Tab-separated table of C-alpha atoms and ligand atoms in Angstrom:
chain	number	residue	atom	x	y	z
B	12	UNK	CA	25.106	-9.760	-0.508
B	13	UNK	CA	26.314	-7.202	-2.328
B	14	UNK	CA	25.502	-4.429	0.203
B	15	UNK	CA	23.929	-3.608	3.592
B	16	UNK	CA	21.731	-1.243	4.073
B	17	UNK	CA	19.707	0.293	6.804
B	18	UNK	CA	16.110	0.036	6.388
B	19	UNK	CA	13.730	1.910	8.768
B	20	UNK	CA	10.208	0.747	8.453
B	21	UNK	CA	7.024	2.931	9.146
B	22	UNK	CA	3.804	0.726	9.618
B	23	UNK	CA	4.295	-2.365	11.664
B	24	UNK	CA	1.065	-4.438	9.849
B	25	UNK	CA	1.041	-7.105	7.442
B	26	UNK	CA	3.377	-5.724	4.344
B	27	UNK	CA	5.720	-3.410	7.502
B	28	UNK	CA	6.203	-6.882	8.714
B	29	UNK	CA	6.454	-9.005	5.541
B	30	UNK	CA	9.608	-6.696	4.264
B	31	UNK	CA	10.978	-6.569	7.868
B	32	UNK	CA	11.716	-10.498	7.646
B	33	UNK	CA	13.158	-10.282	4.317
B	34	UNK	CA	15.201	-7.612	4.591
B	35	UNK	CA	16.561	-8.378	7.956
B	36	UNK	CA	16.894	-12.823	6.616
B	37	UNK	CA	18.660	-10.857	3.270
B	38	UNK	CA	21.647	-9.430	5.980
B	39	UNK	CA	20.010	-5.605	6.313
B	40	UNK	CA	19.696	-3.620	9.011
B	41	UNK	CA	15.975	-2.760	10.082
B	42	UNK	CA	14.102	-0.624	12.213
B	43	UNK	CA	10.355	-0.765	12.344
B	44	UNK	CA	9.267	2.774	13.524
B	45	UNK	CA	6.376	2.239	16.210
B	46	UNK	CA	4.355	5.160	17.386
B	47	UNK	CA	5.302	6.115	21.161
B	48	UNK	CA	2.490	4.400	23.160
B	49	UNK	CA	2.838	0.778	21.180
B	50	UNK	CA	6.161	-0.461	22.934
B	51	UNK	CA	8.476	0.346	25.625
B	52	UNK	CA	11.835	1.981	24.195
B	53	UNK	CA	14.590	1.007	21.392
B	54	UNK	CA	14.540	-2.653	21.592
B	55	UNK	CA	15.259	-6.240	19.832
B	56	UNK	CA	12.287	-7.523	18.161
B	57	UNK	CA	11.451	-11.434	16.964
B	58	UNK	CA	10.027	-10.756	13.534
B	59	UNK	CA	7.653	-13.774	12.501
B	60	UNK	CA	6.891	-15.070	9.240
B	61	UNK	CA	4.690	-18.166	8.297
B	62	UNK	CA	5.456	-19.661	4.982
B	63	UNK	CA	3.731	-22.933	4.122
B	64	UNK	CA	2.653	-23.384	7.442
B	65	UNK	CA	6.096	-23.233	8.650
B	66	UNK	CA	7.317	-20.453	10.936
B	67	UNK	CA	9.940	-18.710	10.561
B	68	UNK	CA	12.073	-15.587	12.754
B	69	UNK	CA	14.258	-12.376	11.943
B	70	UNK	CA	15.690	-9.971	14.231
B	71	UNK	CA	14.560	-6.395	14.203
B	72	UNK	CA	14.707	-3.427	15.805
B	73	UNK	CA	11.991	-1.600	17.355
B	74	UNK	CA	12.164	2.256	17.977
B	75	UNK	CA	10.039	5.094	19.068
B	76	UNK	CA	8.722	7.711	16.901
B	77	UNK	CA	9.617	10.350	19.385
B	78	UNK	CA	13.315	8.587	19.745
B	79	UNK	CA	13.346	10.877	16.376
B	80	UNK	CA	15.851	7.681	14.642
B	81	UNK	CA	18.397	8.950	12.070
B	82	UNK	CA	17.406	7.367	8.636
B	83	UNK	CA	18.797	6.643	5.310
B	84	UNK	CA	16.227	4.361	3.975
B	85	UNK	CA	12.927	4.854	4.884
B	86	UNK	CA	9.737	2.270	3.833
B	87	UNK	CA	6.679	3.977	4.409
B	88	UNK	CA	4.229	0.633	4.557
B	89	UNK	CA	1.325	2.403	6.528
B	90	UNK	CA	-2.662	2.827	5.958
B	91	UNK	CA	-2.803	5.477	3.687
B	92	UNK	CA	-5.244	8.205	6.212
B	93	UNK	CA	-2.195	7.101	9.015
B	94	UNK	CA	0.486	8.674	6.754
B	95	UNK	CA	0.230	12.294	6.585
B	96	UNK	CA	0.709	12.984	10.572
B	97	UNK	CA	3.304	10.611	10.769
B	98	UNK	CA	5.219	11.745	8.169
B	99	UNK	CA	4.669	15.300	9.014
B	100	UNK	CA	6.036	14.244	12.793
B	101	UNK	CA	9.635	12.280	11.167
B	102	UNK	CA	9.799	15.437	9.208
B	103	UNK	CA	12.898	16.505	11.681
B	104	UNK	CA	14.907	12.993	11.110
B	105	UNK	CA	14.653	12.929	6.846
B	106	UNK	CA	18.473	14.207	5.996
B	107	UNK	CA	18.661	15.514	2.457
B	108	UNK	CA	19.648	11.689	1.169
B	109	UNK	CA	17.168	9.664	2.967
B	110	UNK	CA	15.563	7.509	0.419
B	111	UNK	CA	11.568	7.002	0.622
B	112	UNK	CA	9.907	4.363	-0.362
B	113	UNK	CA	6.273	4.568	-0.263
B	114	UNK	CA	4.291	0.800	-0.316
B	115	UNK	CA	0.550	1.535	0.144
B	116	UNK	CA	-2.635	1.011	-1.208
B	117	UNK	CA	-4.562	3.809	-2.581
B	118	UNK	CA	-3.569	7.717	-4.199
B	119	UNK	CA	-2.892	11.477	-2.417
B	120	UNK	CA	-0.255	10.496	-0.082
B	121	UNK	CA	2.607	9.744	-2.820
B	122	UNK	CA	1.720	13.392	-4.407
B	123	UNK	CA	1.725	14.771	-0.723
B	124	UNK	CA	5.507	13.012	-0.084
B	125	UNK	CA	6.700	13.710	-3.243
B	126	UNK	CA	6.008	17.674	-2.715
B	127	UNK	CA	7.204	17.824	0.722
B	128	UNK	CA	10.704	15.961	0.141
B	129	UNK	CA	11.138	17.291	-2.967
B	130	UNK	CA	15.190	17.040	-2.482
B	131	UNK	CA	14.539	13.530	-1.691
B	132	UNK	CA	14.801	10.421	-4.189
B	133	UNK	CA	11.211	9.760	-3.397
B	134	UNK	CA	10.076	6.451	-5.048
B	135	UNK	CA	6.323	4.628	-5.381
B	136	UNK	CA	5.821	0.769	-5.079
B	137	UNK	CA	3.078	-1.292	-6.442
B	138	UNK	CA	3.170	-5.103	-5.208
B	139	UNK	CA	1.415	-8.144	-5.657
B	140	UNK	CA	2.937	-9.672	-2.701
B	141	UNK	CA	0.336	-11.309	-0.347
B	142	UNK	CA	0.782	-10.996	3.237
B	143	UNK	CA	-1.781	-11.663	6.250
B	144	UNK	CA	-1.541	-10.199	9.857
B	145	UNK	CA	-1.192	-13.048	12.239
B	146	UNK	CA	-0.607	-10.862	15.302
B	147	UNK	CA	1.809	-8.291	16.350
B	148	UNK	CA	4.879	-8.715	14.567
B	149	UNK	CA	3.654	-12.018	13.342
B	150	UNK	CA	2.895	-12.258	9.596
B	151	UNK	CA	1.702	-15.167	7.284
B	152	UNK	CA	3.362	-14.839	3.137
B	153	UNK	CA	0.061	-16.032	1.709
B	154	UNK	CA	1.190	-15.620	-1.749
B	155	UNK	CA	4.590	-14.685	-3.643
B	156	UNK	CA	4.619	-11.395	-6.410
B	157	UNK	CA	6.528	-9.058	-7.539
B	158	UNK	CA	7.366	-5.292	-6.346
B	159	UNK	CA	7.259	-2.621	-8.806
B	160	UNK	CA	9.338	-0.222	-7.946
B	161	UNK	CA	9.601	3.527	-9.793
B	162	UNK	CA	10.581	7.365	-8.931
B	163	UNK	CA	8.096	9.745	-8.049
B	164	UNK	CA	10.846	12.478	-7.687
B	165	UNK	CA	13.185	13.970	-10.099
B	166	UNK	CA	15.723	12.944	-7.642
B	167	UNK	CA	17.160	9.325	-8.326
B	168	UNK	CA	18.980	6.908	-5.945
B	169	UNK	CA	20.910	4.455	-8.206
B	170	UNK	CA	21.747	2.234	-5.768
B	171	UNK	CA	18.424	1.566	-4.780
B	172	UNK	CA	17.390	-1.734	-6.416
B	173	UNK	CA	20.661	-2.957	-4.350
B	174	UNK	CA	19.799	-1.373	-1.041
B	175	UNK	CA	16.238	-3.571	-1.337
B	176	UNK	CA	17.973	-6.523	-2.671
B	177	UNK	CA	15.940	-9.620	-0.556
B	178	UNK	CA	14.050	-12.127	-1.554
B	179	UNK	CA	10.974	-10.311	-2.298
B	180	UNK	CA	11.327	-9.532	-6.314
B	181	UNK	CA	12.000	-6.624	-7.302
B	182	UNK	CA	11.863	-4.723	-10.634
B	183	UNK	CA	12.477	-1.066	-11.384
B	184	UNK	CA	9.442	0.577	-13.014
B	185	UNK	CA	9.944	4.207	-15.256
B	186	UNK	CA	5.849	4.416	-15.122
B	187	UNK	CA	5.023	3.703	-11.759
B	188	UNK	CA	2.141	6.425	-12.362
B	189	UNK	CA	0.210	4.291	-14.168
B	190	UNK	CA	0.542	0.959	-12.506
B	191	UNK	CA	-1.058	3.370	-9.583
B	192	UNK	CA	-3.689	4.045	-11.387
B	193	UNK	CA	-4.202	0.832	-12.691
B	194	UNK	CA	-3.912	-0.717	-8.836
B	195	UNK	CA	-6.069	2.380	-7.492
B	196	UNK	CA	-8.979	1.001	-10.165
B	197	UNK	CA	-8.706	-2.121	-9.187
B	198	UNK	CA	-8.765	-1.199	-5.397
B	199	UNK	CA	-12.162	1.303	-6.322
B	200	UNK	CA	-13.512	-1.847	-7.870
B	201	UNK	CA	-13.025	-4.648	-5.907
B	202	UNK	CA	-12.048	-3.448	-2.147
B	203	UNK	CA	-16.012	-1.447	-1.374
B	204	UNK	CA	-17.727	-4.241	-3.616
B	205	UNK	CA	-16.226	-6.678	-1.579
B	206	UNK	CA	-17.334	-4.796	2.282
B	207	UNK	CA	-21.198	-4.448	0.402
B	208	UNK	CA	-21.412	-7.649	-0.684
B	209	UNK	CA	-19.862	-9.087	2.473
B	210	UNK	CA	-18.054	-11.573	0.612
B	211	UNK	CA	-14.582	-12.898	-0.503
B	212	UNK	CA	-13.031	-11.373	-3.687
B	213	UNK	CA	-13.396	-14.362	-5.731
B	214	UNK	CA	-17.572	-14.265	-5.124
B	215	UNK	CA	-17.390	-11.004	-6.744
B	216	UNK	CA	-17.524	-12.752	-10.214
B	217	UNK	CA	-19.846	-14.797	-9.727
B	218	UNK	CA	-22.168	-11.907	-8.794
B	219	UNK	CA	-24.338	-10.303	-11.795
B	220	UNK	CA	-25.123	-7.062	-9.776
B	221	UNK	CA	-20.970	-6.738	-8.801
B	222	UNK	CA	-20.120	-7.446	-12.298
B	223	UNK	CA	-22.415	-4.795	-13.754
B	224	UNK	CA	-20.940	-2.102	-11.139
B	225	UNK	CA	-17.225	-3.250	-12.138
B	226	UNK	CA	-18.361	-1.783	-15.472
B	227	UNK	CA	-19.237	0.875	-15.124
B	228	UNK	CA	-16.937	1.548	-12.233
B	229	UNK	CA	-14.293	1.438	-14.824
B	230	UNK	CA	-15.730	3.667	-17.098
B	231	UNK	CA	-15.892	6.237	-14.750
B	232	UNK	CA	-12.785	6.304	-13.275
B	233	UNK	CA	-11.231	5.601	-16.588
B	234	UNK	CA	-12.702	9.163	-18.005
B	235	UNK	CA	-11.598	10.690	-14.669
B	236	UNK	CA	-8.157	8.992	-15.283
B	237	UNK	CA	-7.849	10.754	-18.443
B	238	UNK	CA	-7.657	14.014	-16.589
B	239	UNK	CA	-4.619	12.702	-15.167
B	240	UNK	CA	-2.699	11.921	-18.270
B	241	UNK	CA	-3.635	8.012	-17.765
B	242	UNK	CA	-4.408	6.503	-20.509
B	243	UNK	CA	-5.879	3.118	-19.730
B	244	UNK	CA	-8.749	1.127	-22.671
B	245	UNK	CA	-11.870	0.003	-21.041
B	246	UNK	CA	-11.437	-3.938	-22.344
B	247	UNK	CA	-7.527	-3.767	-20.795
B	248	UNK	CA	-8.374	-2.143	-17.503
B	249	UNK	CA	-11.722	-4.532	-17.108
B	250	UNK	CA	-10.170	-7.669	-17.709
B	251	UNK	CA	-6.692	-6.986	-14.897
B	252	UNK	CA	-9.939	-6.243	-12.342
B	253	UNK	CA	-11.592	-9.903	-13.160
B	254	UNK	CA	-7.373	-11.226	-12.987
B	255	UNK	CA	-6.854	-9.707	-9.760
B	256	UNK	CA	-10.444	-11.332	-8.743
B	257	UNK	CA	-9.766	-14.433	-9.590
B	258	UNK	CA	-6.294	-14.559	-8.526
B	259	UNK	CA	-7.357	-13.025	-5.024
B	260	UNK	CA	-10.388	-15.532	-4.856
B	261	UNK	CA	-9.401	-16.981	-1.334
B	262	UNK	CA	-8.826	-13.283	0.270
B	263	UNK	CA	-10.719	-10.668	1.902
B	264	UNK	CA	-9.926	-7.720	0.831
B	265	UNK	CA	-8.214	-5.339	3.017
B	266	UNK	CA	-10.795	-2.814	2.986
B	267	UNK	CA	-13.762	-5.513	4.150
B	268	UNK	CA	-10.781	-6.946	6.749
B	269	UNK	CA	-11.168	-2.825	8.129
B	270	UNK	CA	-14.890	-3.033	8.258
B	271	UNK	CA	-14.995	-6.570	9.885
B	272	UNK	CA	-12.575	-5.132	12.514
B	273	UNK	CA	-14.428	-1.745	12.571
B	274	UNK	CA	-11.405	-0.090	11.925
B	275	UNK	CA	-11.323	3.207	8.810
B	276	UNK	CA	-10.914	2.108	6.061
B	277	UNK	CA	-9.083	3.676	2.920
B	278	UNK	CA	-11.808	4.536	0.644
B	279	UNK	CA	-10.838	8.343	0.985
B	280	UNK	CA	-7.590	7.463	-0.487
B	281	UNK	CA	-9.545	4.874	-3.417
B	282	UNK	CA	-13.299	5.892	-4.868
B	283	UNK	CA	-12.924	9.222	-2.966
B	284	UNK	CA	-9.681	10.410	-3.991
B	285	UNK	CA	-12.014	9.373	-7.639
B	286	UNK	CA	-14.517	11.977	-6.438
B	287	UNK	CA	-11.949	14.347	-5.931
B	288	UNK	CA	-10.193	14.321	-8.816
B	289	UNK	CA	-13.734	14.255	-10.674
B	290	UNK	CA	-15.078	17.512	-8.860
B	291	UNK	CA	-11.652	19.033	-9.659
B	292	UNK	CA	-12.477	18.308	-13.265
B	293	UNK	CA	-16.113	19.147	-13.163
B	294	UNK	CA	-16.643	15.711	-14.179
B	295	UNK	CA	-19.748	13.219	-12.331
B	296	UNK	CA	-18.879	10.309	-10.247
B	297	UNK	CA	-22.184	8.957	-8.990
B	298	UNK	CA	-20.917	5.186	-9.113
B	299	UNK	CA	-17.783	6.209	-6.909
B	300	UNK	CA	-19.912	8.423	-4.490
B	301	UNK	CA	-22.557	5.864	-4.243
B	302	UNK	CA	-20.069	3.245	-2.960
B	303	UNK	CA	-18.410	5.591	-0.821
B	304	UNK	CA	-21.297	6.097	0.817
B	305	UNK	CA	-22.187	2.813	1.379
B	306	UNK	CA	-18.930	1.615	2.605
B	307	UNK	CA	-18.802	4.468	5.160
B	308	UNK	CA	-22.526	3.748	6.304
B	309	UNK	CA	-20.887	0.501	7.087
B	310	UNK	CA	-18.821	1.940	9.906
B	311	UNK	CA	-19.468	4.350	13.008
B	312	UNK	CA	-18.559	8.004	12.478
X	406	PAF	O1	-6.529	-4.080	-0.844
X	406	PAF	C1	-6.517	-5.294	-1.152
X	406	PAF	O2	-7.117	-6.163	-0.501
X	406	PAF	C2	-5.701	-5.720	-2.365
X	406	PAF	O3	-5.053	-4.591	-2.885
X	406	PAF	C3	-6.509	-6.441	-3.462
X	406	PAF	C4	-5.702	-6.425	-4.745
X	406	PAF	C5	-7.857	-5.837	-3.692
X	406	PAF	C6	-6.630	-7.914	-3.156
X	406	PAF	O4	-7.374	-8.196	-2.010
């Protein structure tokens, strides 16, 4: 390897874990950032990772948010609603040429980084890895992809493709703006269909009533798109949602995994950040509010 590099990951779930292994099997340092009540202090951590049924360890370190950890490299890998009070309490430990990488599902928060490091080489990534939560620290591959990785800052680190090198792929992406978009659509589509229809996202296309709502839940967020300088067709953006369907048959989607474990889910950062951006534009979004609404009856206050 060409070069080691010290990663230090926030968010300890299922992609926090997945790119702990790698990282740490590629030779890198890592650090997975816990917040002060999970563990006891800085400490050696078995990382886990099931491939194939066949498990597999990595060495990692665990540290304290309050231990306030110097760090070049940072991987943000959290739920989007956990990000902006964690990031605002590692504010103190981001030097001038800490590198960000943010990995989550969902827009606001890579806006949010991107203005508040704004020294920072501040980058976005899209993946299509697949990774499940076995239990703490324990995580299962369920399916290999590719990272997409692109600057959200004007701020560039050049070495970074090298720093990351592992055996996740990885490919630098110029427009990582609209491959969020395009995954935020796909997440407003298929992530609250899934929680209302209770089902798997492969039964979504099998299901008249879903597939009518995918419709004209791209249209609208297409138009509100537009107001963001994305230009996406209907017919394009429509058919990656039924890909991503069928190629996700066999999972449940992360946002129906949060409702099934009553924990919150993301839709602020998905169909509402939609609303948002409509109402900023004085532009309707009754298909987005609708399913907001529905996927947050789902859940206590
Ligand atoms: O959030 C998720 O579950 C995933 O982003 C996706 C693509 C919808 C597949 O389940």
């Amino acid at each position: 390897m060409a070069q080691i590099s010290h990663w230090h990951i926030l968010g300890a779930g299922s992609m926090g874990c997945l790119w702990a292994y790698y990282l740490a099997k590629a030779g890198h340092q890592v650090s997975l950032i816990v917040r002060d009540t999970d563990c006891c202090d800085d400490k050696e951590q078995i990382i886990e990772c099931v491939i194939d049924d066949a498990i597999f360890t990595e060495k990692a370190r665990v540290v304290q948010l309050r231990q306030k950890p110097a760090i070049d490299n940072l991987l943000i890998c959290l739920k989007a609603h956990q990000t902006p009070p964690l990031i605002a309490e590692l504010r103190p430990v981001i030097k001038a040429n800490t590198t960000i990488v943010l990995l989550q599902n969902g827009l606001g928060n890579q806006e949010l980084i991107a203005n508040q490091f704004s020294n920072n080489a501040v980058y976005a990534a899209v993946t299509t890895e697949a990774a499940l939560s076995q239990q703490k620290f324990k995580v299962k591959h369920t399916g290999k992809g590719q990272t997409s990785i692109g600057p959200l800052s004007d701020t560039t680190d050049v070495d970074l493709l090298e720093k990351i090198s592992c055996a996740l792929h990885c490919v630098e992406e110029q427009q990582i703006n609209k491959m969020l978009w395009e995954k935020l659509i796909i997440n407003c589509c298929i992530n609250p269909l899934s929680c209302v229809c209770q089902c798997k996202n492969g039964a979504l296309a099998n299901n008249k009533e879903a597939i009518e709502l995918i419709e004209k839940i791209v249209h609208e967020c297409i138009d509100i798109a537009k107001h963001a300088d994305i230009d996406i067709s209907f017919s394009v953006m429509y058919q990656k949602v039924i890909t991503v369907i069928n190629k996700t048959a066999e999972n449940t989607s992360s946002m129906r995994q949060d409702v099934l474990n009553h924990r919150k889910t993301e839709i602020d950062y998905m169909n509402g950040y939609m609303i948002k951006l409509a109402r900023q534009h004085s532009l309707a979004s009754p298909v987005n509010a609708q399913l907001t609404q529905q996927v947050k009856s789902l859940l206590p206050v």
